[in-house]
């Protein structure tokens, strides 16, 4: 699993953080400034690699260099290929977070349990091998799982059975079998649920809301009132004929900032990201905790 293809150029020698550290957001005076900063690409050059080389189909995006970096394994939604999340995965890598997305279990009747196992395996691989030309490594104490739709449910299943998961993020989470709601009760890691207010594929009242209410640890339940279930995707795919809604650039931009802030705050102890984690972010509604 050797990332070799550069997907972003650094803005200059002074823009790249030292090896072993993730990018730090610039000091900001308001939540609006912080969101704008974190929705834009970070200072790292980004490399793309293939998870298939270690037996799990999928992709990995990583900063060009850095030791002891945080990492996140991302689960796709029903039928979706990982490349529909390239924008988010590459963005996280540009901020110093190794982002890997297995592409398994994309059939009409996927095994949620096996998909969650692939997310756990993906994290273990990222922490267990040097990436790139040996210039990239992951700190096993700073790992997270995330996902969209059933991928979010699978992320909760993975977190419930992986003792080293330090944070969880879901986007328009959907119930799974085994139950993501039951798994949420046992997850003590900080969890962010980004909820699509106009989701008719996995309506919040039957999916995200009870799952968030069942959280066994600190939970952030943030709703994007104008977002639909498929707003988090990019590009086109034949499954668009089966799902309501369409990809939405504004939803993805806001999601980039929210997810980046949450992971930098909980995996990298980046206090300045707290403005976005706990603040009144325009275009969102944060439920009382």
CSV table of C-alpha atoms in Angstrom, one decimal:
chain,number,residue,atom,x,y,z
A,1,UNK,CA,0.0,0.0,0.0
A,2,UNK,CA,2.3,2.7,-1.3
A,3,UNK,CA,0.8,6.0,-2.2
A,4,UNK,CA,2.6,7.3,-5.3
A,5,UNK,CA,0.4,9.7,-7.1
A,6,UNK,CA,0.6,13.3,-6.1
A,7,UNK,CA,-2.9,14.8,-6.0
A,8,UNK,CA,-2.1,18.2,-4.6
A,9,UNK,CA,0.8,20.6,-4.5
A,10,UNK,CA,2.0,22.3,-1.4
A,11,UNK,CA,1.8,26.1,-1.5
A,12,UNK,CA,5.4,26.4,-0.7
A,13,UNK,CA,8.2,25.1,1.5
A,14,UNK,CA,7.0,27.0,4.5
A,15,UNK,CA,3.5,25.5,4.1
A,16,UNK,CA,4.4,21.9,5.0
A,17,UNK,CA,4.4,21.0,8.7
A,18,UNK,CA,7.3,19.1,10.1
A,19,UNK,CA,7.2,15.3,9.9
A,20,UNK,CA,5.3,13.8,12.9
A,21,UNK,CA,2.8,16.7,13.1
A,22,UNK,CA,-0.5,17.4,11.4
A,23,UNK,CA,-1.4,20.8,10.0
A,24,UNK,CA,-2.6,23.4,12.4
A,25,UNK,CA,-5.5,25.7,11.5
A,26,UNK,CA,-4.5,29.4,11.4
A,27,UNK,CA,-5.6,31.4,14.4
A,28,UNK,CA,-9.2,32.7,13.8
A,29,UNK,CA,-11.4,35.2,15.5
A,30,UNK,CA,-14.8,33.7,14.6
A,31,UNK,CA,-16.6,30.4,13.8
A,32,UNK,CA,-17.2,31.7,10.3
A,33,UNK,CA,-13.5,32.2,9.7
A,34,UNK,CA,-12.7,28.8,11.1
A,35,UNK,CA,-15.2,27.1,8.9
A,36,UNK,CA,-13.8,29.0,5.8
A,37,UNK,CA,-10.3,27.9,6.7
A,38,UNK,CA,-11.0,24.3,7.4
A,39,UNK,CA,-13.2,23.9,4.3
A,40,UNK,CA,-10.2,24.8,2.1
A,41,UNK,CA,-7.4,22.3,1.4
A,42,UNK,CA,-4.6,22.2,4.1
A,43,UNK,CA,-0.9,22.7,3.5
A,44,UNK,CA,0.1,19.1,2.9
A,45,UNK,CA,0.9,17.6,-0.5
A,46,UNK,CA,-1.3,14.5,-0.9
A,47,UNK,CA,-0.5,11.1,-2.2
A,48,UNK,CA,-3.0,8.4,-3.3
A,49,UNK,CA,-2.5,4.7,-2.9
A,50,UNK,CA,-4.3,1.4,-3.4
A,51,UNK,CA,-5.6,-0.7,-0.4
A,52,UNK,CA,-5.9,-3.7,-2.7
A,53,UNK,CA,-2.2,-4.4,-2.3
A,54,UNK,CA,-2.9,-5.6,1.2
A,55,UNK,CA,-6.0,-7.6,0.3
A,56,UNK,CA,-8.7,-5.1,0.9
A,57,UNK,CA,-10.1,-3.3,-2.2
A,58,UNK,CA,-10.1,0.5,-1.8
A,59,UNK,CA,-8.0,3.6,-1.7
A,60,UNK,CA,-5.9,5.5,0.8
A,61,UNK,CA,-4.9,9.2,0.7
A,62,UNK,CA,-2.0,10.4,2.8
A,63,UNK,CA,0.2,13.4,3.4
A,64,UNK,CA,3.4,13.1,1.4
A,65,UNK,CA,5.3,12.7,4.7
A,66,UNK,CA,4.8,12.6,8.4
A,67,UNK,CA,5.4,10.2,11.3
A,68,UNK,CA,2.9,9.4,14.0
A,69,UNK,CA,0.0,10.8,12.1
A,70,UNK,CA,-3.7,10.4,12.9
A,71,UNK,CA,-5.8,8.2,10.6
A,72,UNK,CA,-9.4,7.5,9.7
A,73,UNK,CA,-11.1,4.5,8.0
A,74,UNK,CA,-14.1,5.7,6.0
A,75,UNK,CA,-17.1,3.5,5.1
A,76,UNK,CA,-19.1,4.1,1.9
A,77,UNK,CA,-22.9,4.1,1.7
A,78,UNK,CA,-25.0,1.4,0.0
A,79,UNK,CA,-23.8,0.6,-3.5
A,80,UNK,CA,-21.4,3.5,-3.5
A,81,UNK,CA,-17.7,3.3,-4.7
A,82,UNK,CA,-15.1,5.0,-2.6
A,83,UNK,CA,-14.3,7.5,-5.4
A,84,UNK,CA,-17.6,9.3,-4.6
A,85,UNK,CA,-15.9,10.5,-1.4
A,86,UNK,CA,-12.6,11.5,-3.0
A,87,UNK,CA,-13.1,15.2,-2.2
A,88,UNK,CA,-13.4,14.5,1.6
A,89,UNK,CA,-10.7,11.9,1.7
A,90,UNK,CA,-8.2,14.0,-0.1
A,91,UNK,CA,-9.1,17.0,2.0
A,92,UNK,CA,-8.5,15.2,5.3
A,93,UNK,CA,-5.1,14.1,4.0
A,94,UNK,CA,-4.2,17.7,3.1
A,95,UNK,CA,-4.7,18.5,6.7
A,96,UNK,CA,-2.4,15.8,7.8
A,97,UNK,CA,-4.8,12.9,8.4
A,98,UNK,CA,-4.3,9.5,6.6
A,99,UNK,CA,-7.7,8.7,5.1
A,100,UNK,CA,-8.5,5.2,3.9
A,101,UNK,CA,-11.7,3.9,2.4
A,102,UNK,CA,-12.3,0.1,1.7
A,103,UNK,CA,-14.4,-0.5,-1.3
A,104,UNK,CA,-15.7,-3.9,-0.3
A,105,UNK,CA,-19.4,-5.0,0.3
A,106,UNK,CA,-20.9,-2.8,-2.4
A,107,UNK,CA,-23.6,-5.3,-3.4
A,108,UNK,CA,-27.3,-5.0,-3.1
A,109,UNK,CA,-27.3,-7.1,0.1
A,110,UNK,CA,-24.0,-6.2,1.8
A,111,UNK,CA,-22.8,-7.8,5.0
A,112,UNK,CA,-22.6,-4.9,7.5
A,113,UNK,CA,-20.7,-7.1,10.0
A,114,UNK,CA,-18.0,-8.0,7.4
A,115,UNK,CA,-17.9,-4.4,6.2
A,116,UNK,CA,-17.2,-3.2,9.8
A,117,UNK,CA,-14.5,-5.9,10.0
A,118,UNK,CA,-12.9,-4.4,6.9
A,119,UNK,CA,-12.9,-0.9,8.5
A,120,UNK,CA,-11.1,-2.4,11.5
A,121,UNK,CA,-8.6,-4.2,9.2
A,122,UNK,CA,-8.0,-1.0,7.3
A,123,UNK,CA,-7.1,0.9,10.5
A,124,UNK,CA,-4.8,-1.9,11.6
A,125,UNK,CA,-3.0,-1.9,8.3
A,126,UNK,CA,-2.5,1.8,8.3
A,127,UNK,CA,-1.0,1.6,11.8
A,128,UNK,CA,1.0,-1.5,11.1
A,129,UNK,CA,2.9,-0.5,7.9
A,130,UNK,CA,4.9,2.4,6.7
A,131,UNK,CA,3.2,4.2,3.9
A,132,UNK,CA,4.8,5.9,0.9
A,133,UNK,CA,8.5,5.4,0.8
A,134,UNK,CA,8.6,4.8,4.6
A,135,UNK,CA,8.1,8.5,5.3
A,136,UNK,CA,4.5,8.1,6.5
A,137,UNK,CA,3.4,6.3,9.7
A,138,UNK,CA,0.2,6.3,11.8
A,139,UNK,CA,0.0,6.5,15.6
A,140,UNK,CA,-2.3,3.7,16.7
A,141,UNK,CA,-3.5,5.9,19.6
A,142,UNK,CA,-4.9,8.4,17.1
A,143,UNK,CA,-7.3,6.5,14.9
A,144,UNK,CA,-10.9,7.1,14.0
A,145,UNK,CA,-13.7,5.5,11.9
A,146,UNK,CA,-16.2,7.3,9.9
A,147,UNK,CA,-18.8,6.6,7.2
A,148,UNK,CA,-21.9,7.7,5.2
A,149,UNK,CA,-25.3,6.0,5.4
A,150,UNK,CA,-24.8,2.3,6.1
A,151,UNK,CA,-21.0,3.1,6.2
A,152,UNK,CA,-21.7,5.3,9.2
A,153,UNK,CA,-23.6,2.4,10.8
A,154,UNK,CA,-20.7,0.1,10.0
A,155,UNK,CA,-18.3,2.6,11.5
A,156,UNK,CA,-20.2,2.4,14.8
A,157,UNK,CA,-20.0,-1.4,14.7
A,158,UNK,CA,-16.3,-1.2,14.1
A,159,UNK,CA,-15.8,1.3,16.9
A,160,UNK,CA,-17.7,-1.0,19.3
A,161,UNK,CA,-15.2,-3.8,18.8
A,162,UNK,CA,-12.0,-1.9,18.3
A,163,UNK,CA,-10.4,-0.7,21.6
A,164,UNK,CA,-8.1,1.8,19.9
A,165,UNK,CA,-10.7,3.9,18.1
A,166,UNK,CA,-10.5,7.4,19.5
A,167,UNK,CA,-13.2,9.2,17.5
A,168,UNK,CA,-16.2,8.4,15.3
A,169,UNK,CA,-17.9,10.4,12.6
A,170,UNK,CA,-21.1,9.6,10.7
A,171,UNK,CA,-22.8,11.3,7.8
A,172,UNK,CA,-26.5,10.7,7.4
A,173,UNK,CA,-26.1,7.4,9.4
A,174,UNK,CA,-28.4,4.5,8.6
A,175,UNK,CA,-29.3,1.5,10.7
A,176,UNK,CA,-27.5,-1.7,10.1
A,177,UNK,CA,-27.7,-5.4,11.0
A,178,UNK,CA,-26.2,-6.0,13.6
A,179,UNK,CA,-27.7,-2.9,15.0
A,180,UNK,CA,-25.8,0.4,14.8
A,181,UNK,CA,-28.0,1.7,17.6
A,182,UNK,CA,-27.0,-1.1,19.9
A,183,UNK,CA,-23.3,-0.6,19.0
A,184,UNK,CA,-23.6,3.2,19.7
A,185,UNK,CA,-24.5,2.3,23.3
A,186,UNK,CA,-21.1,0.7,23.8
A,187,UNK,CA,-19.0,3.3,22.0
A,188,UNK,CA,-17.4,5.6,24.5
A,189,UNK,CA,-15.2,7.5,22.0
A,190,UNK,CA,-16.3,11.0,21.1
A,191,UNK,CA,-18.8,10.8,18.2
A,192,UNK,CA,-20.0,13.3,15.7
A,193,UNK,CA,-23.3,12.7,13.8
A,194,UNK,CA,-23.7,15.0,10.8
A,195,UNK,CA,-27.4,14.7,10.0
A,196,UNK,CA,-29.2,15.6,6.8
A,197,UNK,CA,-32.4,17.4,7.6
A,198,UNK,CA,-34.1,16.5,4.3
A,199,UNK,CA,-33.0,12.9,4.3
A,200,UNK,CA,-35.7,10.6,3.0
A,201,UNK,CA,-33.4,7.6,2.4
A,202,UNK,CA,-32.5,7.3,6.1
A,203,UNK,CA,-34.9,9.7,7.8
A,204,UNK,CA,-33.3,11.2,11.0
A,205,UNK,CA,-36.2,10.3,13.2
A,206,UNK,CA,-35.7,6.6,12.5
A,207,UNK,CA,-31.9,6.5,12.1
A,208,UNK,CA,-29.6,9.4,13.2
A,209,UNK,CA,-31.7,10.7,16.1
A,210,UNK,CA,-32.1,7.4,18.1
A,211,UNK,CA,-28.6,6.4,17.3
A,212,UNK,CA,-27.2,9.7,18.6
A,213,UNK,CA,-29.5,9.5,21.7
A,214,UNK,CA,-28.1,6.1,22.5
A,215,UNK,CA,-24.5,7.2,22.6
A,216,UNK,CA,-22.4,5.7,25.3
A,217,UNK,CA,-19.9,8.5,25.3
A,218,UNK,CA,-19.6,12.2,24.3
A,219,UNK,CA,-21.8,12.9,21.3
A,220,UNK,CA,-22.3,15.9,18.9
A,221,UNK,CA,-25.5,15.8,16.9
A,222,UNK,CA,-25.3,18.5,14.2
A,223,UNK,CA,-28.0,18.8,11.6
A,224,UNK,CA,-27.7,20.4,8.1
A,225,UNK,CA,-31.3,21.4,7.7
A,226,UNK,CA,-31.1,21.8,3.9
A,227,UNK,CA,-29.1,18.7,3.1
A,228,UNK,CA,-30.4,15.4,1.6
A,229,UNK,CA,-28.9,11.9,2.0
A,230,UNK,CA,-27.0,12.0,-1.2
A,231,UNK,CA,-25.7,15.6,-0.8
A,232,UNK,CA,-22.5,14.2,0.7
A,233,UNK,CA,-21.6,12.3,-2.5
A,234,UNK,CA,-19.7,13.6,-5.6
A,235,UNK,CA,-19.9,12.8,-9.2
A,236,UNK,CA,-22.4,10.4,-10.8
A,237,UNK,CA,-23.1,6.7,-10.5
A,238,UNK,CA,-25.8,4.3,-11.8
A,239,UNK,CA,-27.2,4.1,-8.2
A,240,UNK,CA,-28.4,7.7,-8.6
A,241,UNK,CA,-31.4,6.2,-10.4
A,242,UNK,CA,-32.4,4.4,-7.1
A,243,UNK,CA,-31.7,7.1,-4.6
A,244,UNK,CA,-33.5,10.4,-4.0
A,245,UNK,CA,-31.6,13.6,-4.2
A,246,UNK,CA,-28.3,14.5,-5.8
A,247,UNK,CA,-24.7,15.5,-4.8
A,248,UNK,CA,-24.5,19.0,-3.3
A,249,UNK,CA,-21.4,21.2,-3.3
A,250,UNK,CA,-22.5,23.3,-0.3
A,251,UNK,CA,-23.2,20.2,1.8
A,252,UNK,CA,-19.7,18.8,1.0
A,253,UNK,CA,-18.0,22.1,1.7
A,254,UNK,CA,-19.6,22.4,5.2
A,255,UNK,CA,-19.0,18.7,5.9
A,256,UNK,CA,-15.3,19.1,5.1
A,257,UNK,CA,-15.0,21.7,7.7
A,258,UNK,CA,-17.0,19.9,10.3
A,259,UNK,CA,-15.3,16.5,9.9
A,260,UNK,CA,-11.8,18.1,9.7
A,261,UNK,CA,-12.3,20.1,12.8
A,262,UNK,CA,-13.7,17.2,14.8
A,263,UNK,CA,-10.8,14.9,13.9
A,264,UNK,CA,-8.1,17.5,14.4
A,265,UNK,CA,-9.6,18.3,17.8
A,266,UNK,CA,-10.0,14.7,19.1
A,267,UNK,CA,-7.1,13.0,17.3
A,268,UNK,CA,-4.5,15.8,17.3
A,269,UNK,CA,-5.4,17.9,20.4
A,270,UNK,CA,-5.9,20.9,18.2
A,271,UNK,CA,-7.7,23.3,20.5
A,272,UNK,CA,-8.4,25.9,17.8
A,273,UNK,CA,-10.7,23.5,16.0
A,274,UNK,CA,-13.0,23.6,19.0
A,275,UNK,CA,-14.6,26.7,17.5
A,276,UNK,CA,-16.1,24.6,14.8
A,277,UNK,CA,-16.7,21.5,17.0
A,278,UNK,CA,-18.8,23.3,19.6
A,279,UNK,CA,-19.7,26.6,18.0
A,280,UNK,CA,-22.7,28.0,16.2
A,281,UNK,CA,-21.8,27.0,12.7
A,282,UNK,CA,-23.9,28.9,10.1
A,283,UNK,CA,-26.1,26.5,8.1
A,284,UNK,CA,-26.2,23.9,10.9
A,285,UNK,CA,-28.1,23.2,14.1
A,286,UNK,CA,-26.2,21.6,17.1
A,287,UNK,CA,-28.5,19.7,19.4
A,288,UNK,CA,-28.1,20.2,23.1
A,289,UNK,CA,-25.9,17.7,24.8
